[in-house]
XYZ file of C-alpha atoms in Angstrom:
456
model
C 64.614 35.820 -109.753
C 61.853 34.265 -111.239
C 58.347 36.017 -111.011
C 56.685 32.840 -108.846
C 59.997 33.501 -106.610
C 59.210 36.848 -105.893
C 55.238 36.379 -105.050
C 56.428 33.622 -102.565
C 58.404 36.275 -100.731
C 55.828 38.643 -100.886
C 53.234 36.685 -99.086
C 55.542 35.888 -96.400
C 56.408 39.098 -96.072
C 52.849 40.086 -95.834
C 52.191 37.376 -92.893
C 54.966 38.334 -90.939
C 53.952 41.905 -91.138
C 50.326 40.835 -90.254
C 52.160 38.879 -87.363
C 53.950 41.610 -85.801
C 50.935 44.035 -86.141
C 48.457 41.302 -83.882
C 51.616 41.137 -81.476
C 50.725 45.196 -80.963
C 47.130 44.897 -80.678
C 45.985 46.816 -77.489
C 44.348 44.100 -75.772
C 40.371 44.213 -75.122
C 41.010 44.498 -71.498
C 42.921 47.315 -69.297
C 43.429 47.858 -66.084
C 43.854 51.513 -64.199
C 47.143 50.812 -62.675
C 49.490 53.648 -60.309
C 52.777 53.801 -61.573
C 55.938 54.378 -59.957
C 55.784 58.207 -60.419
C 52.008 58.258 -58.320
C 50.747 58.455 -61.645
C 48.078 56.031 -63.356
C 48.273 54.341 -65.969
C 46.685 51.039 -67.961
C 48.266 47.536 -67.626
C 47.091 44.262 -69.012
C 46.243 41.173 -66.943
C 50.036 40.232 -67.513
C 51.215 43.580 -66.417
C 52.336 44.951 -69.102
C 51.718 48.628 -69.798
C 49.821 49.622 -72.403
C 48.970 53.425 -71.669
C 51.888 55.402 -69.741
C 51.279 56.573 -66.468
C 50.428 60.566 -66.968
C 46.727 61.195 -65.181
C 45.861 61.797 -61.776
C 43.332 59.344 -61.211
C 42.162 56.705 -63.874
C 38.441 54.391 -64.228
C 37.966 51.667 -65.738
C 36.870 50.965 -69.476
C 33.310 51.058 -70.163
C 32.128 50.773 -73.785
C 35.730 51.448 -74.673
C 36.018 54.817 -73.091
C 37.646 55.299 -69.656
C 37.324 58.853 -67.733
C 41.036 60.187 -66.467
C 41.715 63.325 -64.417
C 44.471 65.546 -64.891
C 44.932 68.655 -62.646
C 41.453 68.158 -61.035
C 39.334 68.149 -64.589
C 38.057 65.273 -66.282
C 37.793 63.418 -69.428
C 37.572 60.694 -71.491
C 40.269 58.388 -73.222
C 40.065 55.383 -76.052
C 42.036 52.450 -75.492
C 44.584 53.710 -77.308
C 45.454 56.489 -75.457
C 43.815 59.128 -77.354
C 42.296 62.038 -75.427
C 38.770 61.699 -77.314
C 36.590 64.104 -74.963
C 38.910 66.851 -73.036
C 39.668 67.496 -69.705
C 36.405 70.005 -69.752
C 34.405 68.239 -66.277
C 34.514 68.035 -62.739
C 33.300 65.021 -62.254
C 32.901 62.149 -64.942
C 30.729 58.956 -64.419
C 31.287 55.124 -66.549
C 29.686 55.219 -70.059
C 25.887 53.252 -70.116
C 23.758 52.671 -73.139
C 25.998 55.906 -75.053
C 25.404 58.706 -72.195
C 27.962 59.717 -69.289
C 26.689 61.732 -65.983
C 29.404 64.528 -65.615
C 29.982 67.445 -63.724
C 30.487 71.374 -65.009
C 31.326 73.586 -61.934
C 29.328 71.576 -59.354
C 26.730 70.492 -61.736
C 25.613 67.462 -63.390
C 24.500 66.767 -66.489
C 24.435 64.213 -69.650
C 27.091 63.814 -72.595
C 26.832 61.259 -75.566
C 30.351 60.017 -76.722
C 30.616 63.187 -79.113
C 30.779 65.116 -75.996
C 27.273 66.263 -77.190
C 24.900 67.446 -74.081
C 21.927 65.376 -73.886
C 20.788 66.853 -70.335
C 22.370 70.318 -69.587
C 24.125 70.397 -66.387
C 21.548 72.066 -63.810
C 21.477 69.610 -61.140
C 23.484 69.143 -58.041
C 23.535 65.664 -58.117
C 21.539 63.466 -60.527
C 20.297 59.516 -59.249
C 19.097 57.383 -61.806
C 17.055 54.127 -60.093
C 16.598 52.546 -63.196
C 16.982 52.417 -67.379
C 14.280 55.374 -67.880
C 14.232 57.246 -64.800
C 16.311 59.264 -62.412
C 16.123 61.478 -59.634
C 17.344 65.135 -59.788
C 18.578 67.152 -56.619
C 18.413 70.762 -57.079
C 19.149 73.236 -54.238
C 17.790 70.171 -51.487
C 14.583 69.615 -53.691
C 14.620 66.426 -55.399
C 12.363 65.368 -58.517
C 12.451 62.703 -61.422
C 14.027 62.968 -64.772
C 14.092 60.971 -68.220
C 17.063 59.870 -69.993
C 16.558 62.972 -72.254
C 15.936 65.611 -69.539
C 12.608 65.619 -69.312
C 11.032 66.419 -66.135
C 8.837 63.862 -64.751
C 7.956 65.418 -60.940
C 9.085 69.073 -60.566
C 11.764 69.408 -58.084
C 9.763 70.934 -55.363
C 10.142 67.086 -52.495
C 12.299 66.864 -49.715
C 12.554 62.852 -50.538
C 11.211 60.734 -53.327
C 11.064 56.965 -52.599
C 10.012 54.499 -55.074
C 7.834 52.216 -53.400
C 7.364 49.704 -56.106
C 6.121 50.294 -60.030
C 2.834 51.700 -59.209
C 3.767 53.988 -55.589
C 5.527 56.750 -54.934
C 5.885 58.348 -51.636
C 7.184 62.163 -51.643
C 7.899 64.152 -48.538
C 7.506 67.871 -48.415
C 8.465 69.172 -44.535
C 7.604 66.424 -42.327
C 4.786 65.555 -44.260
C 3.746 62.497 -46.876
C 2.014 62.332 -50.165
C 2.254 59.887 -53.171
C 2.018 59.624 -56.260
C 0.878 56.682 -58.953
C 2.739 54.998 -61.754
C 2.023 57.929 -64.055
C 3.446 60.647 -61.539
C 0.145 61.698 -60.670
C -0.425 63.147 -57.573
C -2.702 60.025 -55.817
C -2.296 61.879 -51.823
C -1.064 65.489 -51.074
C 2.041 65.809 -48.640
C -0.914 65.801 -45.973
C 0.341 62.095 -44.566
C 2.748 59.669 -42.852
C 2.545 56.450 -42.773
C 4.150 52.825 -41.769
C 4.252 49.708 -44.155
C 2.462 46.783 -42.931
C 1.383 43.790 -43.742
C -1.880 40.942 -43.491
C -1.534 37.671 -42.207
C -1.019 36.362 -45.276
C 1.722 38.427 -46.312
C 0.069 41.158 -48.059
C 1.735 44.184 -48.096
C -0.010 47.322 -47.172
C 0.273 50.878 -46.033
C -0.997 52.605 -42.709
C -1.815 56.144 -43.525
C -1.500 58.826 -40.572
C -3.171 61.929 -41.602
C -2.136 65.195 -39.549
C -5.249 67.132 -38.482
C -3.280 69.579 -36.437
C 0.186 70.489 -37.581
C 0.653 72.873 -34.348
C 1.138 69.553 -32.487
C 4.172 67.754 -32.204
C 3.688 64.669 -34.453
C 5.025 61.966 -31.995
C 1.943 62.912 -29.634
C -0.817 61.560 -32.133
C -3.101 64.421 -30.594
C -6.359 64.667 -33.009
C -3.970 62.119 -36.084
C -6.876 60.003 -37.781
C -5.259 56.789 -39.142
C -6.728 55.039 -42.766
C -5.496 51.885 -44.824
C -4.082 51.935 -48.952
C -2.672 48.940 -50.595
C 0.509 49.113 -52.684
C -1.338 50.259 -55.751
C -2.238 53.165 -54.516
C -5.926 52.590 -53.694
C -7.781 53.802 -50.488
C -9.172 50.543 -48.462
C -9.837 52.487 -45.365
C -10.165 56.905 -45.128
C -8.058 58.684 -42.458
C -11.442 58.351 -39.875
C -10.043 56.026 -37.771
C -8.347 57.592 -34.098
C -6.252 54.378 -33.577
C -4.978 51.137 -36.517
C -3.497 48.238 -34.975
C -1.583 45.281 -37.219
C -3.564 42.444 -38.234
C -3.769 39.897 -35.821
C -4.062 35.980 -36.477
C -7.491 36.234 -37.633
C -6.119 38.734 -40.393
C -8.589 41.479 -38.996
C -7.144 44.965 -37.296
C -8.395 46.465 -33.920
C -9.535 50.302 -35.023
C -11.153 53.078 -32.479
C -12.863 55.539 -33.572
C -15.180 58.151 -31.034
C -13.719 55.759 -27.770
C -15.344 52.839 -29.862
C -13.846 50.031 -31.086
C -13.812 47.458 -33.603
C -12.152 45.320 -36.663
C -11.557 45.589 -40.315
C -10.407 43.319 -42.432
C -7.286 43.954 -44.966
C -9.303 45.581 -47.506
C -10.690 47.884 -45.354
C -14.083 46.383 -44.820
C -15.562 46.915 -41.117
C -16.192 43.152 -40.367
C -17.054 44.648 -36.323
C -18.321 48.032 -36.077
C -16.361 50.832 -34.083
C -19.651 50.404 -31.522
C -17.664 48.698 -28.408
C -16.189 50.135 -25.338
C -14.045 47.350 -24.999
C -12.758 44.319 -26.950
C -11.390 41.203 -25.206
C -9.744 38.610 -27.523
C -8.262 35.022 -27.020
C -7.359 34.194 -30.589
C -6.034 30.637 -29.070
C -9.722 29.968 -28.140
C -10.818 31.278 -31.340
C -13.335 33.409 -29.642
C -13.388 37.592 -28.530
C -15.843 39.288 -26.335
C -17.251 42.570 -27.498
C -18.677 45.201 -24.454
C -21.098 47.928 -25.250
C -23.151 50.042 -23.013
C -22.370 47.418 -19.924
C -23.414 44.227 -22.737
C -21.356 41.204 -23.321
C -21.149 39.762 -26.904
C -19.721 36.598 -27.360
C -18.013 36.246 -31.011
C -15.857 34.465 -33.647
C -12.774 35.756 -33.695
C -12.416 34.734 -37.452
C -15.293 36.024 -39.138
C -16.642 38.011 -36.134
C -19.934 36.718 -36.646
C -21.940 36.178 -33.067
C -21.351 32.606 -31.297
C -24.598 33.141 -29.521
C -27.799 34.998 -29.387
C -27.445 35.745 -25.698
C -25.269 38.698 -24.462
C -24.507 38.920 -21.020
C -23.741 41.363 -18.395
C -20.079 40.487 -18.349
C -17.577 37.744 -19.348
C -14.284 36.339 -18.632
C -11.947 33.677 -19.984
C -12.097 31.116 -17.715
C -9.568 28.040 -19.486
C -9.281 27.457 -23.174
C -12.525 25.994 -23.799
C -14.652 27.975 -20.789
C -15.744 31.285 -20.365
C -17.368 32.887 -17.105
C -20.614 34.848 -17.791
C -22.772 37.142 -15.606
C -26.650 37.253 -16.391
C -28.970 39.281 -14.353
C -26.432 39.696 -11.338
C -26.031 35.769 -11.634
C -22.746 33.406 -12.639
C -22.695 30.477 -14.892
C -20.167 28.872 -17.591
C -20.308 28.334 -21.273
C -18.517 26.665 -23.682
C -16.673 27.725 -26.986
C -19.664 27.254 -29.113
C -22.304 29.520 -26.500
C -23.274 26.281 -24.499
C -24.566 26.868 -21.194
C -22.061 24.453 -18.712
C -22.986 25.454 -15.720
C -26.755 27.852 -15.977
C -26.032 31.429 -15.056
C -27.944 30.524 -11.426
C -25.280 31.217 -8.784
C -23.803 34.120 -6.647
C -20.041 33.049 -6.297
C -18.083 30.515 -8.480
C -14.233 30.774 -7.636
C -11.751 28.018 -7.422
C -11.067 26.776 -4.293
C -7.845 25.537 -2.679
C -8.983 21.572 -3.053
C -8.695 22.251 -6.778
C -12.598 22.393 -7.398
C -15.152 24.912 -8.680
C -17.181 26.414 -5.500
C -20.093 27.296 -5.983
C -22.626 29.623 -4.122
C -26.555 30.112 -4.271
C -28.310 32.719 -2.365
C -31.696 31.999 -2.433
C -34.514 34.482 -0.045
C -32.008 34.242 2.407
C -30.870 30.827 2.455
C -27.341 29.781 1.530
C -26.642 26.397 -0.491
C -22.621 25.405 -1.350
C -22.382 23.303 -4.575
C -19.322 21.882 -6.250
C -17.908 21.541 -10.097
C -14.540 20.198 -11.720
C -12.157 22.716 -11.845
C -11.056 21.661 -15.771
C -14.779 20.977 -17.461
C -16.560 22.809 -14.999
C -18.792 19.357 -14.695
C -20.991 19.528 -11.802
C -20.454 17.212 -9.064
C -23.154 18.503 -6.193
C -25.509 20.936 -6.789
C -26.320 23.745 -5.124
C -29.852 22.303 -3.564
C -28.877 20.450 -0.012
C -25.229 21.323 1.476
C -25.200 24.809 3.331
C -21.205 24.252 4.237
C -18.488 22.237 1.967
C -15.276 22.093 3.930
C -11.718 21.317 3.055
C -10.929 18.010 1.901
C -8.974 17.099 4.972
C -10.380 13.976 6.039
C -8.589 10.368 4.714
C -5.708 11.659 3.294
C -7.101 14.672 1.096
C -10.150 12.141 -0.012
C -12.984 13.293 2.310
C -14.845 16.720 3.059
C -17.525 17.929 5.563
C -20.746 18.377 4.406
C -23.613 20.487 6.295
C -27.103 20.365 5.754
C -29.520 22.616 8.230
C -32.144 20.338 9.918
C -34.629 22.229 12.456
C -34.279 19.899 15.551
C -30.938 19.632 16.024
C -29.416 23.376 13.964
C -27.010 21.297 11.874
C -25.990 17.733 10.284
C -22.792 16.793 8.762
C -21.753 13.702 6.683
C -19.166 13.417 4.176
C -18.682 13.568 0.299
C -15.422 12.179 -1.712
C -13.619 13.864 -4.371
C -16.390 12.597 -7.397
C -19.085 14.628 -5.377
C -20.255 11.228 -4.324
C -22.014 11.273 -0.650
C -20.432 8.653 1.508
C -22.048 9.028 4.777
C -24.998 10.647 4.895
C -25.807 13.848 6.557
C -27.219 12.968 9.638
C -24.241 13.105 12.623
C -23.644 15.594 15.055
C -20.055 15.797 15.185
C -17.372 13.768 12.380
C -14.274 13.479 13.237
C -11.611 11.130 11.093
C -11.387 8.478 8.607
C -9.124 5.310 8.648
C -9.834 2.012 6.895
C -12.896 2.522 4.827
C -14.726 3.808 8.512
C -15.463 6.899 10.056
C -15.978 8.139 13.647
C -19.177 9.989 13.997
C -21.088 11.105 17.022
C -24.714 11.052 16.478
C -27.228 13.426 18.175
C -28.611 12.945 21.411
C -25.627 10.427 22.881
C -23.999 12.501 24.778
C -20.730 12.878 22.630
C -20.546 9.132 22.538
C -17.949 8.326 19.293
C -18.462 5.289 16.883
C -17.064 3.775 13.653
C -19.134 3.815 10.668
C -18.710 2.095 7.292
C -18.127 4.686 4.697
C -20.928 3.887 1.773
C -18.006 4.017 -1.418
């Protein structure tokens, strides 16, 4: 056999070696699978076994090592098979960035993939929340760990929840405090609180502050309320005895001493805690504000005054109307602190005609008036008509009007529905209307009935 002969068949006895040994290449990826004995074992995605069924329970591979139990302990396996860190643990968590959580008689702790401790097993159940930081339970106190051990917060909380990256909020007892970014104690566990947020989405915190911890918290005997954004910053101090949500003009109600007012969502008092009582009607843009028996008329956005004038009381009458009372007197305003009707008369009430009424009392004398029931547009003044009856006459179109005349007591003529007079006030009785004419009996004819044209 020639030398060139025998290199040939070397080299192809070299591939075919290299063949066969990439035919038993353990595959990158296995599979915990139970055998037929109850054991587990590793397939591929074909299958095929690769590791025999012999553990008790079997995870799946994470940077190459998988954690098996046998007879209750646990350890770790490489894809081939081998046993690389005993059966030493209790408990044994997936591989991450080189460390594994696992368990030594109830407690947890860290390994590296030499089965060197990196955090010695103290805790009764460690919780990391993200790549630097973890929360340790100890005998039901919870705190925060590094990934070396370190202690962050002592474990001496009930509860630690991570608010966002600058707020933490730890309980102690039924009690609140937080802490910053750093793990610096911001609040003591002196609180509770609610999230919340503006009306434009902000997100903030309602602080409750417990000023008597003999009384059951859900009373809110003697609690003072405050405000804190998400960073951690006061906006408001626990002063406040009630903190309502933001409304639509992004302020928040607050009472403080029976008084109340607004702030704004950074804590600002936009309407001093001076008011007895606070009326608003945020779809008229517009709240009234009572103090000391004193209607204030203001903008519900910026709570700035509408008007000068404060009256002795208001109500909402429509949208764009509000009823005011002004030294024992009734009138009407608009949004903007117009008078509509001047604060002049005793009674103003809607009537069952669908109009205004309206009432002077004048030294004794009593004068009827009439408005529109939407606009509140006068239609007769209060100066002439004693009586304004029911719109009865002419189908609904006509009422009785009185005026007092000294010869003969009383007058009547009629008005229609725009206020306009259409017979003038000078017949003794009035009795219907047909055809554009009215029968009237005038004084001194001895009840004698004629048709008048109505003056449209």
């Amino acid at each position: 056999m020639s030398v060139m002969t025998f290199m040939k068949q070397l080299l192809s006895l070299a591939i075919l070696m290299g063949l066969a040994a990439c035919n038993v290449r353990t595959p990158d990826f296995l599979i915990p699978h139970q055998c037929a004995n109850g054991k587990y074992g590793y397939v591929d995605v074909n299958g095929k076994e690769w590791i025999e069924g012999s553990f008790d329970a079997a995870t799946e591979f994470s940077e190459n090592l998988a954690a098996v139990c046998v007879g209750g302990y646990w350890g770790y396996i490489d894809k081939e098979g081998e046993m690389v860190i005993p059966l030493l643990y209790s408990d044994a968590q997936p591989f991450s960035a080189g460390r594994a959580m696992v368990a030594k008689e109830g407690l947890y702790g860290y390994i590296d993939k030499n089965n060197q401790v990196i955090i010695p097993f103290l805790y009764d159940k460690i919780q990391p929340f993200s790549e630097s930081e973890a929360f340790a339970y100890k005998d039901k106190r919870v705190g925060i760990i590094d990934p070396d051990g370190k202690v962050l917060v002592p474990l001496e909380y009930d509860r630690i929840e991570k608010l966002n990256e600058h707020l933490y909020a730890v309980t102690r007892g039924r009690f609140v405090g937080f802490l910053n970014a750093q793990k610096e104690e911001l609040l003591p566990c002196k609180y509770n609180y609610t999230t919340m947020e503006d009306k434009t989405g902000k997100p903030l915190i309602r602080l409750r502050m417990n000023t008597n911890p003999r009384i059951i918290y859900l009373t809110n005997n003697g609690d003072k309320f405050g405000l804190m954004d998400m960073q951690g910053n006061i906006l408001a101090p626990c002063k406040y005895d009630a903190l309502d949500n933001f409304g639509n003009n992004n302020l928040a109600r607050v009472k403080r001493d029976d008084k109340y007012g607004f702030i704004d969502a950074n804590g600002k008092e936009i309407i001093l805690p001076m008011y007895d009582a606070i009326w608003e009607f945020p779809e008229s843009n517009r709240m009234v504000l009572r103090s000391d028996g004193i209607c204030s008329f203001v903008d519900y956005q910026t709570g700035q005054p509408v008007t000068s004038q404060r009256f002795q009381d208001m109500s909402r009458y429509n949208d764009n109307l509000f009823k005011v009372e002004l030294n024992d007197k009734l009138g009407m305003i608009d949004l903007d602190g117009n008078y509509v009707l001047e604060p002049i008369y005793s009674q103003m009430h809607v009537n069952m005609d669908g109009f205004l009424e309206l009432l002077i009392e004048n030294g004794g004398e009593v004068f009827n008036g009439m408005a529109s029931k939407e606009d509140a547009k006068l239609l007769i003044p209060c100066d002439r008509y004693v009586s304004i009856k029911s719109f009865e006459l002419g189908g609904g179109e006509y009422a009785v009007v009185v005026v007092e005349d000294e010869e003969y007591s009383y007058l009547r003529g009629l008005v229609n529905r725009q206020g306009k007079e259409v017979l003038p006030c000078k017949y003794f009785s009035i009795y219907t209307v047909e055809n554009g004419k009215c029968m009237v009996v005038e004084p001194r004819t001895n009840n004698k009935r004629k048709w008048v044209k109505l003056n449209e």
